[in-house]
mmCIF file of C-alpha atoms and ligand atoms in Angstrom:
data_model
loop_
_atom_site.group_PDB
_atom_site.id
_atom_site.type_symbol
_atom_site.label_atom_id
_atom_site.label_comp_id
_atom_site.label_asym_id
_atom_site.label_seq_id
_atom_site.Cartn_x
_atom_site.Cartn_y
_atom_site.Cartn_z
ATOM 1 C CA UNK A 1 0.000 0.000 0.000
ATOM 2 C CA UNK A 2 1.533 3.220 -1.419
ATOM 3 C CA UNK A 3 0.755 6.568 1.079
ATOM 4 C CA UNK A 4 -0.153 9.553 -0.411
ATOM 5 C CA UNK A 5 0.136 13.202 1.598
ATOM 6 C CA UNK A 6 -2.170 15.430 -0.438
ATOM 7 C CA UNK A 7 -1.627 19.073 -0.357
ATOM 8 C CA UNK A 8 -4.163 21.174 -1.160
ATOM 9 C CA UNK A 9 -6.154 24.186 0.307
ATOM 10 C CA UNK A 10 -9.350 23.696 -2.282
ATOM 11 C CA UNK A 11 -11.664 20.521 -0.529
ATOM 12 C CA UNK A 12 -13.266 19.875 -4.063
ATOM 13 C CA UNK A 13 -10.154 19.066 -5.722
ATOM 14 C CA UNK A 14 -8.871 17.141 -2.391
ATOM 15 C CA UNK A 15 -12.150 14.997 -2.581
ATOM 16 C CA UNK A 16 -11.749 14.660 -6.592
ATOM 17 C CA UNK A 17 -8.043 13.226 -5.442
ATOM 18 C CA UNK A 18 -9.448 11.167 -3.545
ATOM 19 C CA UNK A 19 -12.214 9.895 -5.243
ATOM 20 C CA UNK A 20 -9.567 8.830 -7.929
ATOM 21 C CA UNK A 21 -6.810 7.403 -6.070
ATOM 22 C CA UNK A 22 -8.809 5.585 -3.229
ATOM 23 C CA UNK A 23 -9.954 2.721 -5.605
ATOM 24 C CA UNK A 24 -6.711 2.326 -6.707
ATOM 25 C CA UNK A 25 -5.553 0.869 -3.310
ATOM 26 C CA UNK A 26 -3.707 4.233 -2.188
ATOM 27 C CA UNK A 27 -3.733 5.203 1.387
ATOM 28 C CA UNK A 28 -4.499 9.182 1.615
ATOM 29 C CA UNK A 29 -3.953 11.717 4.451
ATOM 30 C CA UNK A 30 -4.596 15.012 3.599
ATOM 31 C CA UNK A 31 -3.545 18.483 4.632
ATOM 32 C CA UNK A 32 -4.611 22.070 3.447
ATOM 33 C CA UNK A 33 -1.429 23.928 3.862
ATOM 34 C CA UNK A 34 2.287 24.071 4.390
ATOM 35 C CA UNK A 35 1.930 23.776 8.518
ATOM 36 C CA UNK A 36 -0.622 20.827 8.893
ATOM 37 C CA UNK A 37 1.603 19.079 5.961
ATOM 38 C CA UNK A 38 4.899 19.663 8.174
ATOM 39 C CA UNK A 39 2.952 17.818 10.978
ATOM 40 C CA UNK A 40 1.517 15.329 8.684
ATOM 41 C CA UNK A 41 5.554 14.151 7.437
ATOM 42 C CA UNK A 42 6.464 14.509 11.210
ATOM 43 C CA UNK A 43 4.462 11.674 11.807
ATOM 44 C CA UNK A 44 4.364 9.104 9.731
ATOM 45 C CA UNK A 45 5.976 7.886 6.013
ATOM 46 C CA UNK A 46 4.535 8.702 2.545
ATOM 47 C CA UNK A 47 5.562 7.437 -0.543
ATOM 48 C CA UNK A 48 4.470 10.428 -2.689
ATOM 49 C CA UNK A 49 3.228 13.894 -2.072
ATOM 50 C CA UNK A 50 1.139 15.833 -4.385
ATOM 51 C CA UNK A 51 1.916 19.353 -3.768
ATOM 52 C CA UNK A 52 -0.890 22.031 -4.524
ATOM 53 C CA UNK A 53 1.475 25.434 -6.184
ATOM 54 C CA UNK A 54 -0.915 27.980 -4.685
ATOM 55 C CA UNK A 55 -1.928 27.568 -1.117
ATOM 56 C CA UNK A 56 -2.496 29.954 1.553
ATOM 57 C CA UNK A 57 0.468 31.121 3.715
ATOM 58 C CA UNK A 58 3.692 29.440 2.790
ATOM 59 C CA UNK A 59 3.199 28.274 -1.479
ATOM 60 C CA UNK A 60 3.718 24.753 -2.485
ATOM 61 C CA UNK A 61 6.917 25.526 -4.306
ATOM 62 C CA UNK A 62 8.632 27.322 -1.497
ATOM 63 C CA UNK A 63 7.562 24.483 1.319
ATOM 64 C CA UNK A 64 9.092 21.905 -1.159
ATOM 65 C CA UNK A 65 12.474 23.854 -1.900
ATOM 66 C CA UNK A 66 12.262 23.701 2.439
ATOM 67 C CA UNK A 67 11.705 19.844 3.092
ATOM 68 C CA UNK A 68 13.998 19.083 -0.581
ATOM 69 C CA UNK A 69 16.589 21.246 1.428
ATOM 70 C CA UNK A 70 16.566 19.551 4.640
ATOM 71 C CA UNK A 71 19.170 16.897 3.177
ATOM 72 C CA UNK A 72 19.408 14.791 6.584
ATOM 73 C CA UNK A 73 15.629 13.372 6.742
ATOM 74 C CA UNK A 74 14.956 11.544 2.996
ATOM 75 C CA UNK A 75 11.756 12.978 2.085
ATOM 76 C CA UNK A 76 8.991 11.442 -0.560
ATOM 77 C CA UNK A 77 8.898 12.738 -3.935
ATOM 78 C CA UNK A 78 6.623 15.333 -4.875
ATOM 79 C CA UNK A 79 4.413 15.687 -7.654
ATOM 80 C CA UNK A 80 3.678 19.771 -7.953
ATOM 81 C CA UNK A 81 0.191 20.654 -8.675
ATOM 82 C CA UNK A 82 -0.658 23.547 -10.564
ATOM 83 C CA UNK A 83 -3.063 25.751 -12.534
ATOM 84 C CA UNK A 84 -0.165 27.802 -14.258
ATOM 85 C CA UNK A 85 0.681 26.135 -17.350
ATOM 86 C CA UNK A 86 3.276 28.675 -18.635
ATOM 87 C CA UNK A 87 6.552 26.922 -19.006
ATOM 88 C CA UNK A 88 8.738 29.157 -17.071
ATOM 89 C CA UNK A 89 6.630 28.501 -14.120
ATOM 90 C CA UNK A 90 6.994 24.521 -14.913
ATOM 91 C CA UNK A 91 10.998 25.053 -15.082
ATOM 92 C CA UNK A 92 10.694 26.794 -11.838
ATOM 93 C CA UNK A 93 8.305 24.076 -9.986
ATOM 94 C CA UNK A 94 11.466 21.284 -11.070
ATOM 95 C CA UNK A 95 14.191 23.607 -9.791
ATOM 96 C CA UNK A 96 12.348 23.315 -6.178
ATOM 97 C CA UNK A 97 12.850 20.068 -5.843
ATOM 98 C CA UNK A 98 9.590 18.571 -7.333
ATOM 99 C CA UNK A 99 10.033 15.839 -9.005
ATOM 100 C CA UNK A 100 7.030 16.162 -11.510
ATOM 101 C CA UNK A 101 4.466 18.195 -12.573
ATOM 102 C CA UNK A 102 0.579 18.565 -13.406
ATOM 103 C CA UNK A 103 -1.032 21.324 -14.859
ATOM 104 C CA UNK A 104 -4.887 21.362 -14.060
ATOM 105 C CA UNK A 105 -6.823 20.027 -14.676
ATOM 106 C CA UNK A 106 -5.975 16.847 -15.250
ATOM 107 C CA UNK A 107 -7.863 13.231 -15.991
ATOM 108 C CA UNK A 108 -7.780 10.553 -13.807
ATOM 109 C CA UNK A 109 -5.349 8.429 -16.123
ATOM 110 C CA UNK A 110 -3.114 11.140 -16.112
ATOM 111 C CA UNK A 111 -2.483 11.582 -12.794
ATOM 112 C CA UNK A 112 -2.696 7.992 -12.218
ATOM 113 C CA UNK A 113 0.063 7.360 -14.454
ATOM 114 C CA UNK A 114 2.168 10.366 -13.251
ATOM 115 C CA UNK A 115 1.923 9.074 -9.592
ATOM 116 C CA UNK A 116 3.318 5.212 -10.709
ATOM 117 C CA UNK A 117 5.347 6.521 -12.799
ATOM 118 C CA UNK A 118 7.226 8.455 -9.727
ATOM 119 C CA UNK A 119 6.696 6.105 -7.536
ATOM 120 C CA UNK A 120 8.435 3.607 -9.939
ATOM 121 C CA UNK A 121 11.537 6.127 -10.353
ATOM 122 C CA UNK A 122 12.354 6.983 -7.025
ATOM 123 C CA UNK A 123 12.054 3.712 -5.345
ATOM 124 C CA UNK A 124 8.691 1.894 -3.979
ATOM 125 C CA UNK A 125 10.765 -1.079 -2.085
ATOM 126 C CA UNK A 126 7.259 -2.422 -1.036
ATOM 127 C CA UNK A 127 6.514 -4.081 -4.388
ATOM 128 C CA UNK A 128 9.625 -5.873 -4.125
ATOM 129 C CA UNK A 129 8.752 -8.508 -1.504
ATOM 130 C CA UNK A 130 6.857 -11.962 -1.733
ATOM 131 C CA UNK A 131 3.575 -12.168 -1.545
ATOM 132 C CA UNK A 132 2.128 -15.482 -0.025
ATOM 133 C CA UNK A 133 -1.514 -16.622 0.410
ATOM 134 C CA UNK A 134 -1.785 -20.445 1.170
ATOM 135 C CA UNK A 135 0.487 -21.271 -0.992
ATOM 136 C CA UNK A 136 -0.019 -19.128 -3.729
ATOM 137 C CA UNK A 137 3.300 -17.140 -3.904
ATOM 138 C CA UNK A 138 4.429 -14.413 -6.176
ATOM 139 C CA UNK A 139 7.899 -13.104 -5.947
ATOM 140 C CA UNK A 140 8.398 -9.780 -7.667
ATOM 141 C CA UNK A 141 12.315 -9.660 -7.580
ATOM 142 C CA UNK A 142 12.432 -13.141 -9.209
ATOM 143 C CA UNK A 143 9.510 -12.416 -11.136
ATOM 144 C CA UNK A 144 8.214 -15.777 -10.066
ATOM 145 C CA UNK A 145 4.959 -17.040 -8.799
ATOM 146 C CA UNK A 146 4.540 -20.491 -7.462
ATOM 147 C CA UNK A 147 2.040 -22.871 -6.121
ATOM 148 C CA UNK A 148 2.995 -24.983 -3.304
ATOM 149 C CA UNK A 149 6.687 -24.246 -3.842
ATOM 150 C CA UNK A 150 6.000 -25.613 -7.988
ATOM 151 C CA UNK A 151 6.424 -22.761 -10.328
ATOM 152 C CA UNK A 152 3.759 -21.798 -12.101
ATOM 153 C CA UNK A 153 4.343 -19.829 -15.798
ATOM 154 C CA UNK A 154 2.345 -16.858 -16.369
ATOM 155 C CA UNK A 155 2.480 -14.532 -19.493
ATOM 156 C CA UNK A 156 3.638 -10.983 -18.803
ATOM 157 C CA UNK A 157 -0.157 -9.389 -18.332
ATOM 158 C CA UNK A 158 -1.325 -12.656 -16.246
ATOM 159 C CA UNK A 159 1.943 -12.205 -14.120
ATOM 160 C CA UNK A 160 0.753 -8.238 -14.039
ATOM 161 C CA UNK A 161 -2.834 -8.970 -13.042
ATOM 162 C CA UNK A 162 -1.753 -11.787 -10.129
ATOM 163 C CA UNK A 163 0.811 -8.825 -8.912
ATOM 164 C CA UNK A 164 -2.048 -6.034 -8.803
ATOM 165 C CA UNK A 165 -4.399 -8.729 -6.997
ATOM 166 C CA UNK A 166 -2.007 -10.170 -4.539
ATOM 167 C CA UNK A 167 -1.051 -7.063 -3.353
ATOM 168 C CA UNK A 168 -4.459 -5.666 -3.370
ATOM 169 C CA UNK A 169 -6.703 -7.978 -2.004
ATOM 170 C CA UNK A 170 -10.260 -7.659 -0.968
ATOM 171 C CA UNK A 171 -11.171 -5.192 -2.620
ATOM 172 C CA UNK A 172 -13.611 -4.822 -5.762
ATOM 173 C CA UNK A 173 -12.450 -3.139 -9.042
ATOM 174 C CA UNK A 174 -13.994 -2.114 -11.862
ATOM 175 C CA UNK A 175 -12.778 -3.577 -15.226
ATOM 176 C CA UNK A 176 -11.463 0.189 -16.242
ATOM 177 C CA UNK A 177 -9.756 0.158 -13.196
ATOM 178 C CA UNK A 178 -7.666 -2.841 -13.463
ATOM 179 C CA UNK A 179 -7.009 -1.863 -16.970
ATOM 180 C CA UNK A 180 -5.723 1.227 -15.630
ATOM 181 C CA UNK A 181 -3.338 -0.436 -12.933
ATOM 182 C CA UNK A 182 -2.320 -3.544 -15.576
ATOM 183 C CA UNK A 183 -2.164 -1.963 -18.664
ATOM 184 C CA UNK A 184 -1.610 1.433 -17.898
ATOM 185 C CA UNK A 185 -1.171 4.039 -20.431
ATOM 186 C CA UNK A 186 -2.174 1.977 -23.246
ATOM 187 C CA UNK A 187 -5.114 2.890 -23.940
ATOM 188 C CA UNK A 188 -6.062 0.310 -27.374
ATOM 189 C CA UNK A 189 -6.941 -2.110 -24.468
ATOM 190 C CA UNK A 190 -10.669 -3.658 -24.275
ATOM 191 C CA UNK A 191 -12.316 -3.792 -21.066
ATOM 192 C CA UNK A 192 -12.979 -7.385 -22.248
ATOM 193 C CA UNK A 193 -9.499 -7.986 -22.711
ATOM 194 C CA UNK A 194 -9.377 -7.968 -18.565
ATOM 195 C CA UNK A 195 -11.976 -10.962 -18.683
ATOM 196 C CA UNK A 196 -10.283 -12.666 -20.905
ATOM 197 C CA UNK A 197 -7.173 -12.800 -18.909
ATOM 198 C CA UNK A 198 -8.868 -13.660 -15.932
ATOM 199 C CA UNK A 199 -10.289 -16.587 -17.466
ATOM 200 C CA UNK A 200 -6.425 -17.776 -17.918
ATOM 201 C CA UNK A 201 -5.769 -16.830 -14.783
ATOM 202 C CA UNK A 202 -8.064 -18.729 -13.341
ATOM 203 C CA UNK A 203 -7.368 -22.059 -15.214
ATOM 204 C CA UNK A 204 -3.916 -21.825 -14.187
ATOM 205 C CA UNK A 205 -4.692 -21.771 -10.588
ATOM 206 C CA UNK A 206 -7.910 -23.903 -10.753
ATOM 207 C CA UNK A 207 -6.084 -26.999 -9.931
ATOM 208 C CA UNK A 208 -5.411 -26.471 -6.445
ATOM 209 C CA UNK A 209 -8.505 -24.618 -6.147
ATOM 210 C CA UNK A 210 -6.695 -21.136 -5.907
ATOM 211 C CA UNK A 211 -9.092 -19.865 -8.489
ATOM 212 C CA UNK A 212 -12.289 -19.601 -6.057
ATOM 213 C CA UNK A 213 -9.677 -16.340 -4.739
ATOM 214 C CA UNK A 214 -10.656 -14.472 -7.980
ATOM 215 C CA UNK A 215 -14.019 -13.510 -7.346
ATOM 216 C CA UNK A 216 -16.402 -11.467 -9.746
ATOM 217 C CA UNK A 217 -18.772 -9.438 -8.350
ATOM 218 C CA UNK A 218 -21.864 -8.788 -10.856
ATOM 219 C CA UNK A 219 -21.922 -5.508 -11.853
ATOM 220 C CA UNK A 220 -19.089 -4.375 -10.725
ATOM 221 C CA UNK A 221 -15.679 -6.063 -11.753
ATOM 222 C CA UNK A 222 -13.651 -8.549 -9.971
ATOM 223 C CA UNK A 223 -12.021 -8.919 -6.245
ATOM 224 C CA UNK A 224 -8.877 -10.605 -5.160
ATOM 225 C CA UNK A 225 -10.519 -12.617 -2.010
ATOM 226 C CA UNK A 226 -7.865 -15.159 -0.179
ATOM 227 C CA UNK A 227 -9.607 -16.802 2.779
ATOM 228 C CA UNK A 228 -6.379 -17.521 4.758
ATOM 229 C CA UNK A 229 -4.187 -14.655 4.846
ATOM 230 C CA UNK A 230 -0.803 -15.978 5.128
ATOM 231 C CA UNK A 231 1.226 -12.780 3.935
ATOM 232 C CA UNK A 232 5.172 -13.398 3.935
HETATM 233 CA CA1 CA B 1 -4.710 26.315 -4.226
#
């Protein structure tokens, strides 16, 4: 589970945020300006920060030149966010410190992408280790899954779609969704194309029964459900 600190004095575009990132499996705190966001990365770990440019008090490009500054403490990345699309402005948002940048508005897929694709470039050690539900293992670094120590062979998006389950589980997604999280930026992808792989999926693991963890929920999408939750 990735955290995100959210910073961002308008509640509309906070709730937007969140409306996009929650279903993505993202844990969000959120603050409205530079002071409550100090606190905020006083207590606890984030992987990411999305940085509003204009907030009230102390901006979003001078509190990230501060906590880029303060060399001693390793602080997440920041993604700047910003209504200014002028390109000076954009040069000056990267000299702070921010490691990316947004213009609004912005879709959903955009930011979604943006925020992977940082968390993918400055580190995200978390989707490096094994995942393990009774038996079912997947093992990112070897880029291995196995069942009951036997290795199972996946193709790359069946590999992708186990990873996004097993480290999301129990929760329901919509077919866009995991397209989004799976596929990504390629957007020539059917929705069916997601139903189709977890049809594979599912007759790889039906053997030993691990198939009854993919669950679809009518309507909806699907669900990664293990009923013993043996995480490693
Ligand atoms: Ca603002």
């Amino acid at each position: 589970m990735k955290r995100i600190l959210i910073v961002e004095d308008e509640p509309e575009i906070r709730e937007m945020i969140r409306y996009i990132l929650e279903p993505q499996g993202y844990l969000l705190s959120e603050a409205d300006n530079a002071q409550d966001a100090r606190r905020a990365l006083g207590e606890q770990t984030f992987d990411l920060i999305l940085m509003d440019w204009m907030l009230p008090g102390r901006s979003g490009l001078e509190f990230t030149q501060e906590i880029k500054q303060k060399s001693q403490k390793s602080y997440p990345p920041v993604i700047m966010l910003t209504a200014r699309a002028d390109e000076s402005d954009k040069v000056d948002g990267l000299n702070s410190g921010a490691d990316d940048y947004i213009t609004k508005p912005f879709s959903p897929r955009e930011l979604a992408a943006r925020i992977k694709a940082v968390i993918r470039r400055t580190g995200g050690q978390q989707d490096e280790l094994p995942i393990e539900y009774s038996g079912l293992c997947i093992d990112p670094v070897r880029h291995q899954v196995s069942l009951a120590d036997q290795p199972v062979s996946l193709s790359p998006a069946e590999y992708k779609l186990l990873h996004f389950f097993m480290s999301h589980p129990d929760r329901a997604y919509t077919r866009t969704q995991i397209l989004d999280q799976v596929w990504g930026d390629n957007a020539y992808v059917e929705e069916r194309t997601v139903d189709v792989h977890i049809r594979r999926l599912r007759k790889l693991l039906e053997p030993s029964g691990h198939d009854a963890f993919i669950q679809t929920i009518r309507g909806v999408g699907y669900r990664f459900t293990p009923s013993h939750l043996n995480r490693s």
